[in-house]
mmCIF file of C-alpha atoms in Angstrom:
data_model
loop_
_atom_site.group_PDB
_atom_site.id
_atom_site.type_symbol
_atom_site.label_atom_id
_atom_site.label_comp_id
_atom_site.label_asym_id
_atom_site.label_seq_id
_atom_site.Cartn_x
_atom_site.Cartn_y
_atom_site.Cartn_z
ATOM 1 C CA MET G 1137 127.101 113.199 107.830
ATOM 2 C CA LEU G 1138 125.267 116.629 107.395
ATOM 3 C CA THR G 1139 126.874 119.488 108.831
ATOM 4 C CA ILE G 1140 125.220 123.089 108.773
ATOM 5 C CA SER G 1141 127.412 125.872 109.934
ATOM 6 C CA GLY G 1142 126.446 129.449 110.484
ATOM 7 C CA LEU G 1143 123.423 129.125 108.300
ATOM 8 C CA VAL G 1144 121.485 132.386 107.792
ATOM 9 C CA LYS G 1145 118.409 132.952 105.692
ATOM 10 C CA LYS G 1146 117.442 136.628 105.261
ATOM 11 C CA TYR G 1147 114.280 137.780 103.211
ATOM 12 C CA GLY G 1148 114.673 141.686 102.387
ATOM 13 C CA ALA G 1149 115.261 144.034 104.977
ATOM 14 C CA GLY G 1150 113.529 142.192 107.918
ATOM 15 C CA ASP G 1151 115.202 140.084 110.589
ATOM 16 C CA PRO G 1152 116.679 136.759 109.375
ATOM 17 C CA VAL G 1153 114.496 133.658 109.400
ATOM 18 C CA LEU G 1154 117.504 131.737 110.356
ATOM 19 C CA LYS G 1155 120.091 133.129 112.574
ATOM 20 C CA ASN G 1156 123.821 131.661 112.488
ATOM 21 C CA LEU G 1157 122.473 128.070 112.811
ATOM 22 C CA ASP G 1158 124.603 125.264 113.419
ATOM 23 C CA LEU G 1159 123.586 121.495 113.321
ATOM 24 C CA GLU G 1160 125.100 118.182 112.582
ATOM 25 C CA VAL G 1161 123.061 114.838 111.766
ATOM 26 C CA GLU G 1162 124.409 111.387 111.230
ATOM 27 C CA GLY G 1163 123.638 107.918 111.189
ATOM 28 C CA GLU G 1164 120.104 106.241 110.834
ATOM 29 C CA GLN G 1165 118.455 108.535 113.481
ATOM 30 C CA ILE G 1166 115.036 110.277 113.202
ATOM 31 C CA LEU G 1167 115.510 113.912 114.141
ATOM 32 C CA SER G 1168 112.374 115.784 114.635
ATOM 33 C CA VAL G 1169 112.409 119.877 114.569
ATOM 34 C CA ILE G 1170 109.832 121.335 116.435
ATOM 35 C CA GLY G 1171 108.458 125.060 117.338
ATOM 36 C CA SER G 1172 106.088 127.542 116.794
ATOM 37 C CA SER G 1173 105.045 128.615 113.314
ATOM 38 C CA GLY G 1174 107.576 131.180 112.043
ATOM 39 C CA ALA G 1175 110.415 129.712 114.162
ATOM 40 C CA GLY G 1176 112.351 128.617 110.925
ATOM 41 C CA LYS G 1177 111.493 124.936 110.658
ATOM 42 C CA SER G 1178 110.537 124.615 107.137
ATOM 43 C CA THR G 1179 113.012 127.149 105.780
ATOM 44 C CA LEU G 1180 115.652 124.960 107.310
ATOM 45 C CA LEU G 1181 114.794 121.847 105.632
ATOM 46 C CA ARG G 1182 114.337 123.932 102.334
ATOM 47 C CA CYS G 1183 117.818 125.468 102.672
ATOM 48 C CA ILE G 1184 119.329 122.076 103.080
ATOM 49 C CA ASN G 1185 118.655 121.073 99.471
ATOM 50 C CA ARG G 1186 118.447 124.750 98.300
ATOM 51 C CA LEU G 1187 114.830 124.700 97.416
ATOM 52 C CA VAL G 1188 115.519 128.132 99.651
ATOM 53 C CA GLU G 1189 118.659 129.940 98.829
ATOM 54 C CA PRO G 1190 120.742 130.532 101.953
ATOM 55 C CA THR G 1191 122.227 133.900 102.713
ATOM 56 C CA SER G 1192 125.161 132.754 104.190
ATOM 57 C CA GLY G 1193 126.606 129.747 105.984
ATOM 58 C CA THR G 1194 127.671 126.418 104.757
ATOM 59 C CA ILE G 1195 125.572 122.932 104.191
ATOM 60 C CA THR G 1196 127.695 119.972 103.901
ATOM 61 C CA LEU G 1197 126.582 116.389 103.097
ATOM 62 C CA ASN G 1198 129.192 113.683 103.005
ATOM 63 C CA GLY G 1199 131.738 116.258 101.878
ATOM 64 C CA THR G 1200 129.802 118.097 99.567
ATOM 65 C CA ASP G 1201 129.166 121.696 100.398
ATOM 66 C CA TYR G 1202 125.613 122.449 98.534
ATOM 67 C CA THR G 1203 125.944 126.057 99.126
ATOM 68 C CA ARG G 1204 128.725 126.417 96.676
ATOM 69 C CA LEU G 1205 127.395 124.262 93.880
ATOM 70 C CA GLY G 1206 126.235 125.845 90.547
ATOM 71 C CA LYS G 1207 122.988 125.019 89.053
ATOM 72 C CA ARG G 1208 124.215 122.159 86.828
ATOM 73 C CA ASP G 1209 126.241 120.404 89.800
ATOM 74 C CA LEU G 1210 123.119 121.075 92.173
ATOM 75 C CA ARG G 1211 120.628 119.319 89.925
ATOM 76 C CA VAL G 1212 122.934 116.353 90.204
ATOM 77 C CA ALA G 1213 123.567 116.580 94.001
ATOM 78 C CA ARG G 1214 119.978 116.984 94.810
ATOM 79 C CA ARG G 1215 119.623 113.270 93.893
ATOM 80 C CA ARG G 1216 121.370 112.380 97.407
ATOM 81 C CA ILE G 1217 118.472 114.359 99.243
ATOM 82 C CA GLY G 1218 114.876 112.983 99.291
ATOM 83 C CA MET G 1219 112.182 115.140 100.029
ATOM 84 C CA VAL G 1220 108.824 114.401 101.517
ATOM 85 C CA PHE G 1221 106.116 117.146 101.453
ATOM 86 C CA GLN G 1222 103.032 117.890 103.513
ATOM 87 C CA SER G 1223 101.036 118.398 100.384
ATOM 88 C CA PHE G 1224 102.210 115.199 98.637
ATOM 89 C CA ASN G 1225 103.473 117.025 95.453
ATOM 90 C CA LEU G 1226 101.802 114.150 93.371
ATOM 91 C CA VAL G 1227 100.763 114.474 89.630
ATOM 92 C CA ASP G 1228 97.260 113.444 89.958
ATOM 93 C CA ARG G 1229 96.556 112.340 86.309
ATOM 94 C CA LEU G 1230 99.563 109.859 86.658
ATOM 95 C CA THR G 1231 99.591 106.313 87.947
ATOM 96 C CA VAL G 1232 101.119 105.488 91.274
ATOM 97 C CA MET G 1233 104.164 103.887 89.396
ATOM 98 C CA GLU G 1234 104.736 106.793 87.122
ATOM 99 C CA ASN G 1235 104.791 109.105 90.145
ATOM 100 C CA ILE G 1236 107.314 106.937 91.949
ATOM 101 C CA GLN G 1237 109.439 106.849 88.907
ATOM 102 C CA CYS G 1238 109.540 110.503 89.035
ATOM 103 C CA GLY G 1239 112.132 109.783 91.771
ATOM 104 C CA ARG G 1240 114.427 108.586 89.160
ATOM 105 C CA LEU G 1241 114.368 111.449 86.942
ATOM 106 C CA GLY G 1242 117.768 112.676 87.898
ATOM 107 C CA TYR G 1243 119.043 109.227 86.773
ATOM 108 C CA ILE G 1244 117.759 108.546 83.648
ATOM 109 C CA SER G 1245 117.335 110.282 80.056
ATOM 110 C CA THR G 1246 114.870 112.866 78.991
ATOM 111 C CA TRP G 1247 113.607 110.498 76.246
ATOM 112 C CA ALA G 1248 113.138 107.811 78.777
ATOM 113 C CA ALA G 1249 111.192 110.016 81.195
ATOM 114 C CA LEU G 1250 109.064 111.518 78.168
ATOM 115 C CA THR G 1251 108.134 107.984 76.847
ATOM 116 C CA ARG G 1252 107.956 106.443 80.316
ATOM 117 C CA ARG G 1253 110.137 103.690 79.349
ATOM 118 C CA TYR G 1254 111.639 103.246 83.047
ATOM 119 C CA PRO G 1255 114.668 100.838 83.516
ATOM 120 C CA LYS G 1256 113.568 97.261 84.492
ATOM 121 C CA GLU G 1257 115.752 97.567 87.621
ATOM 122 C CA ASP G 1258 113.732 100.778 88.673
ATOM 123 C CA ILE G 1259 110.486 99.202 88.139
ATOM 124 C CA ARG G 1260 111.698 96.016 90.280
ATOM 125 C CA ARG G 1261 112.951 98.482 92.886
ATOM 126 C CA ALA G 1262 109.537 100.268 92.918
ATOM 127 C CA PHE G 1263 107.515 97.019 93.520
ATOM 128 C CA ASP G 1264 109.707 96.002 96.097
ATOM 129 C CA LEU G 1265 109.047 99.262 97.968
ATOM 130 C CA MET G 1266 105.639 99.467 97.287
ATOM 131 C CA GLU G 1267 105.198 95.871 98.468
ATOM 132 C CA ARG G 1268 107.259 97.057 101.797
ATOM 133 C CA VAL G 1269 104.480 99.703 102.539
ATOM 134 C CA GLY G 1270 101.549 97.798 101.267
ATOM 135 C CA ILE G 1271 100.413 99.698 98.213
ATOM 136 C CA ALA G 1272 101.721 97.449 95.545
ATOM 137 C CA HIS G 1273 98.235 96.709 94.270
ATOM 138 C CA TYR G 1274 97.696 100.376 93.606
ATOM 139 C CA ALA G 1275 100.707 100.499 91.025
ATOM 140 C CA ASP G 1276 98.363 101.369 87.949
ATOM 141 C CA LYS G 1277 95.909 103.411 89.983
ATOM 142 C CA ARG G 1278 95.738 107.338 89.369
ATOM 143 C CA ALA G 1279 97.178 109.320 92.239
ATOM 144 C CA ASP G 1280 93.959 111.314 92.637
ATOM 145 C CA GLU G 1281 92.129 108.081 93.609
ATOM 146 C CA LEU G 1282 94.227 107.534 96.778
ATOM 147 C CA SER G 1283 93.447 108.546 100.216
ATOM 148 C CA GLY G 1284 95.684 110.865 102.166
ATOM 149 C CA GLY G 1285 97.797 108.114 103.883
ATOM 150 C CA GLU G 1286 98.158 106.356 100.381
ATOM 151 C CA ARG G 1287 99.260 109.259 98.919
ATOM 152 C CA GLN G 1288 102.008 110.213 101.417
ATOM 153 C CA ARG G 1289 103.070 106.438 101.093
ATOM 154 C CA VAL G 1290 103.607 107.190 97.347
ATOM 155 C CA GLY G 1291 105.644 110.326 98.410
ATOM 156 C CA VAL G 1292 107.936 108.541 100.648
ATOM 157 C CA ILE G 1293 108.768 105.880 97.991
ATOM 158 C CA ARG G 1294 109.268 108.401 95.418
ATOM 159 C CA ALA G 1295 111.767 109.942 97.564
ATOM 160 C CA LEU G 1296 113.591 106.721 98.519
ATOM 161 C CA MET G 1297 113.808 105.963 94.726
ATOM 162 C CA GLN G 1298 116.404 108.594 94.593
ATOM 163 C CA ASP G 1299 118.825 106.273 96.730
ATOM 164 C CA PRO G 1300 119.097 109.292 98.975
ATOM 165 C CA GLU G 1301 121.774 109.768 101.666
ATOM 166 C CA ILE G 1302 119.464 111.551 103.780
ATOM 167 C CA LEU G 1303 115.541 112.134 103.836
ATOM 168 C CA LEU G 1304 113.720 115.457 104.580
ATOM 169 C CA ALA G 1305 110.139 115.432 105.526
ATOM 170 C CA ASP G 1306 108.343 118.791 105.752
ATOM 171 C CA GLU G 1307 105.167 118.315 107.962
ATOM 172 C CA PRO G 1308 104.476 114.733 106.414
ATOM 173 C CA THR G 1309 101.450 114.057 108.660
ATOM 174 C CA ALA G 1310 99.821 117.432 109.060
ATOM 175 C CA SER G 1311 97.156 116.661 106.252
ATOM 176 C CA LEU G 1312 96.423 113.299 107.777
ATOM 177 C CA ASP G 1313 94.250 111.991 110.518
ATOM 178 C CA PRO G 1314 95.820 110.925 113.939
ATOM 179 C CA LYS G 1315 95.956 107.063 113.117
ATOM 180 C CA THR G 1316 97.338 107.598 109.644
ATOM 181 C CA SER G 1317 99.810 110.052 111.109
ATOM 182 C CA GLU G 1318 101.208 107.565 113.283
ATOM 183 C CA GLN G 1319 101.462 104.981 110.762
ATOM 184 C CA ILE G 1320 103.463 107.169 108.608
ATOM 185 C CA MET G 1321 105.732 108.395 111.372
ATOM 186 C CA MET G 1322 106.114 104.587 112.097
ATOM 187 C CA LEU G 1323 107.092 104.012 108.676
ATOM 188 C CA LEU G 1324 109.581 106.602 108.526
ATOM 189 C CA ARG G 1325 111.152 105.286 111.660
ATOM 190 C CA ASP G 1326 111.396 101.807 110.372
ATOM 191 C CA LEU G 1327 112.697 102.870 107.071
ATOM 192 C CA ALA G 1328 115.552 104.869 108.628
ATOM 193 C CA SER G 1329 116.636 101.719 110.562
ATOM 194 C CA GLU G 1330 116.423 99.580 107.433
ATOM 195 C CA LEU G 1331 118.227 101.603 105.100
ATOM 196 C CA LYS G 1332 120.598 103.033 107.600
ATOM 197 C CA LEU G 1333 119.284 106.629 106.549
ATOM 198 C CA PRO G 1334 119.183 109.792 108.525
ATOM 199 C CA VAL G 1335 115.674 111.567 108.581
ATOM 200 C CA ILE G 1336 114.833 115.225 109.435
ATOM 201 C CA ILE G 1337 111.202 115.737 110.095
ATOM 202 C CA ASN G 1338 109.675 119.218 110.525
ATOM 203 C CA ILE G 1339 106.698 118.553 112.851
ATOM 204 C CA HIS G 1340 104.021 120.375 114.912
ATOM 205 C CA ASN G 1341 102.821 117.208 116.745
ATOM 206 C CA VAL G 1342 105.150 117.204 119.828
ATOM 207 C CA ASN G 1343 103.770 113.609 121.096
ATOM 208 C CA GLU G 1344 104.588 112.066 117.609
ATOM 209 C CA ALA G 1345 107.968 113.770 117.801
ATOM 210 C CA LYS G 1346 108.431 112.263 121.172
ATOM 211 C CA GLU G 1347 107.394 108.783 120.555
ATOM 212 C CA PHE G 1348 109.106 108.260 117.057
ATOM 213 C CA SER G 1349 112.236 110.414 117.287
ATOM 214 C CA ASP G 1350 115.709 109.496 118.474
ATOM 215 C CA ARG G 1351 116.394 113.223 118.802
ATOM 216 C CA ILE G 1352 114.500 116.290 118.918
ATOM 217 C CA VAL G 1353 115.654 119.925 117.998
ATOM 218 C CA GLY G 1354 113.555 123.012 119.380
ATOM 219 C CA MET G 1355 113.750 126.242 117.439
ATOM 220 C CA ARG G 1356 112.653 129.684 118.242
ATOM 221 C CA TYR G 1357 112.920 132.937 116.362
ATOM 222 C CA GLY G 1358 115.417 131.161 113.953
ATOM 223 C CA ARG G 1359 117.639 129.576 116.661
ATOM 224 C CA ILE G 1360 118.230 126.130 117.853
ATOM 225 C CA ILE G 1361 117.493 126.511 121.712
ATOM 226 C CA PHE G 1362 116.912 122.675 122.371
ATOM 227 C CA ASP G 1363 118.759 119.567 121.138
ATOM 228 C CA ASP G 1364 118.702 116.246 123.015
ATOM 229 C CA LEU G 1365 116.797 113.064 123.467
ATOM 230 C CA PRO G 1366 112.942 112.982 123.492
ATOM 231 C CA THR G 1367 113.043 111.972 127.122
ATOM 232 C CA ALA G 1368 114.869 115.489 127.924
ATOM 233 C CA LEU G 1369 112.141 117.479 126.428
ATOM 234 C CA THR G 1370 110.464 118.547 129.843
ATOM 235 C CA GLU G 1371 107.527 121.157 130.195
ATOM 236 C CA ASP G 1372 110.131 123.818 130.931
ATOM 237 C CA ALA G 1373 112.010 123.163 127.749
ATOM 238 C CA MET G 1374 108.525 123.085 125.876
ATOM 239 C CA HIS G 1375 107.766 126.510 127.456
ATOM 240 C CA GLU G 1376 110.924 127.675 126.399
ATOM 241 C CA ILE G 1377 110.696 126.345 122.895
ATOM 242 C CA TYR G 1378 107.009 127.808 122.294
ATOM 243 C CA ALA G 1379 107.652 130.937 124.076
ATOM 244 C CA GLY G 1380 104.996 130.403 127.133
ATOM 245 C CA ILE G 1381 102.271 129.487 124.871
ATOM 246 C CA PRO G 1382 99.855 127.324 127.050
ATOM 247 C CA LEU G 1383 100.029 123.587 125.957
ATOM 248 C CA ALA G 1384 96.260 123.709 124.936
ATOM 249 C CA ASP G 1385 97.057 126.345 122.487
ATOM 250 C CA ARG G 1386 99.849 124.547 121.153
ATOM 251 C CA GLN G 1387 97.930 121.407 120.534
ATOM 252 C CA ALA G 1388 95.298 123.610 118.732
ATOM 253 C CA GLU G 1389 98.061 125.032 116.519
ATOM 254 C CA GLY G 1390 99.134 121.645 115.598
ATOM 255 C CA ALA G 1391 95.663 120.551 114.746
ATOM 256 C CA ALA G 1392 95.193 123.516 112.554
ATOM 257 C CA ALA G 1393 98.494 123.421 110.863
#
């Protein structure tokens, strides 16, 4: 279970980006976080694995308070949190297999990583996952030769290679065309079910959030103002989350993100 209590993130002397935020996530659910730009969605995800340092509050994953960990312990603990990025974060000159094995860097020796002598069981696991998402035939292909959807699949597998206890996805479909976006969302949903894995997705596309999520959290100005089933996300709830922004403007904002 992920438990966030009283989370605050403040930059300088301005208003906090996150304001005393509380959230619990458990089970194999897909939780989508929606809200206007600047609502604090990305900051929330990045605080969970401390890519951004919280100002105060606690973030506890299965009994470990990540806000209290020192640098050494944090490096080890981060293996339990997989992260999928909007910009893929692949090393273009490396092959698909080499990029995927980056998910195991927290488990193997520096020498093995530098010489690319990956354990046989890690290679087998990578091939199994690549088969699962239909890209095993790209194992020896450079990352910069792949399409956006293929690159994001590599990013998902790399995160799963960590054997995470939770998966975070920060705008995983924002750089993709509509058809590929749906495929990635469907993949995340299916993997969450198959691996019994909770997944938190920061997403602009509300229709995709409603179609593929088990639960939706709406944020506005650093606070959670909606937390319910997708079927409860009415136009009135949308109006509150997006502060009265017309639907057409919200759709345009999502397309431009």
